[in-house]
Structures are given as C-alpha cells and as structure tokens.
Amino acid sequence: MKLSTLKIEKMNLSGLGVFHTVIGLTALLGALLGFISYGKINLKVLSGKLYFYATVITSLTALGISKQGGFNAGHVFSLFILVLVAVAYWLHATKKSSTKARYFENFIWSFSFFLSLVPTVNETFTRVPIGHPLAKDINDPIIGQTLLVLFVLFIIAAVFQYFKQKKINTKLGAELKSRVQ
C-alpha cells in the first residue's frame, strides 16, 4: 500500500471526499486570489469564475458525502451556499447596470465564502495533522474560536467592500453625469 493511500485511509476520505476536497480548495484559492487582487470575488475574471464553478461542484459533491449517514446539517449548508452563489451569479448576469446590485452581489459572494469556511475549518481541524488532529470534534473550542476570528474578518471585509463599491459607484455616477452634460 502506498503512503499517500494510507494517509487518505487514515483521514477516512472516500474517493468522492478526496475529489470534493481538491475542488473545494480550488474554490477557496480562487476566492483568496480575488480578494487579494480586487478586494472581492469578481466574476469578470478567472479567479472569480474559478470560485463560482468550483463552489458549485464542491457544494454538489458535498451532498454525496456524510460521516453520520443520511441528510444532515452539512447538506443544508451546501444547499444554502448553492442558493447564495446562484443569486450572486444572477445579480452579476442580469443587473449589470445596477450600482446598488453590486453591493448585494459583493456581500453574497463574501458570505458564501465565509460559509464555505465553516465546514472547511471543522473538517480540517478534526483530521489534521493525521493521527493527532487539532480538534477532537466539532465542539472543540479551537473550532469555535477560529470561526469567530473568521467571522470578524468577514465583517471587516464586508465593510471594506461596501466603501470600495461606494467609491466605484460615485465615480461611475460622476462619469455618467459628465457624459449627459
């Protein structure tokens, strides 16, 4: 048996679980690249498209994964994230000229990213490092503390995005006014 196969077995991941994890990490990478480059998840560029498509695939594959068996809270999370990215995509695709829609779109993309981090933190902390995970279970304080820090960062990012979008909208409004005159 190969070492990599042994590690996957010790982490208790199925083939679908491995695929789900790789695609999920790809989604997170796309979001992080977007936040670093644009201050938001921007569907007009590759990183935003990567986040969108990988998040959809990750959410769908999560529906086929269950530690406890049967439909559970993780599945509800996945469905909710799917709804959020669908709404954000709809705003992006159909409300192109609406400056107000950009506020909602930015918030929804960021909120879907934050929600994606909840199961990511839980699963990572209860599996890594292999053999001696950081957390014993979902109720371990390190998970709650980490999620609290991530929530505070999400709020800070949402406020930052609001003011950045307000500046963009003001500039667009001034440009439109000057064209009309």
mmCIF file of C-alpha atoms in Angstrom, residues 7 17 22 32 34 38-39 49 54 61-62 66-67 83 90 98 102 120 132 135 140 143 157 159 161 166 172 176:
data_model
loop_
_atom_site.group_PDB
_atom_site.id
_atom_site.type_symbol
_atom_site.label_atom_id
_atom_site.label_comp_id
_atom_site.label_asym_id
_atom_site.label_seq_id
_atom_site.Cartn_x
_atom_site.Cartn_y
_atom_site.Cartn_z
ATOM 1 C CA LYS A 7 -2.822 8.766 4.667
ATOM 2 C CA GLY A 17 -14.295 13.029 -0.434
ATOM 3 C CA VAL A 22 -9.422 19.189 -4.016
ATOM 4 C CA LEU A 32 -8.471 34.377 -1.983
ATOM 5 C CA GLY A 34 -9.941 37.608 -5.967
ATOM 6 C CA TYR A 38 -9.717 43.056 -6.432
ATOM 7 C CA GLY A 39 -10.915 43.199 -2.830
ATOM 8 C CA LYS A 49 -15.047 32.143 -12.333
ATOM 9 C CA ALA A 54 -15.545 25.117 -8.042
ATOM 10 C CA THR A 61 -20.370 16.763 -4.229
ATOM 11 C CA ALA A 62 -20.940 17.544 -0.541
ATOM 12 C CA SER A 66 -21.915 12.035 5.022
ATOM 13 C CA LYS A 67 -19.977 10.989 8.115
ATOM 14 C CA VAL A 83 -28.554 29.257 -3.418
ATOM 15 C CA TRP A 90 -27.980 36.117 -11.207
ATOM 16 C CA SER A 98 -27.366 48.495 -11.311
ATOM 17 C CA ARG A 102 -23.111 45.361 -6.788
ATOM 18 C CA THR A 120 -13.576 23.566 5.949
ATOM 19 C CA HIS A 132 -3.189 13.927 16.205
ATOM 20 C CA ALA A 135 -9.678 19.250 17.426
ATOM 21 C CA ASP A 140 -13.748 21.666 20.385
ATOM 22 C CA ILE A 143 -13.009 25.382 16.064
ATOM 23 C CA ALA A 157 -14.097 42.636 4.657
ATOM 24 C CA VAL A 159 -17.450 46.873 5.400
ATOM 25 C CA GLN A 161 -16.154 46.107 0.189
ATOM 26 C CA LYS A 166 -19.480 53.133 -2.870
ATOM 27 C CA LEU A 172 -19.483 55.899 -12.234
ATOM 28 C CA LEU A 176 -22.451 59.386 -16.371
#
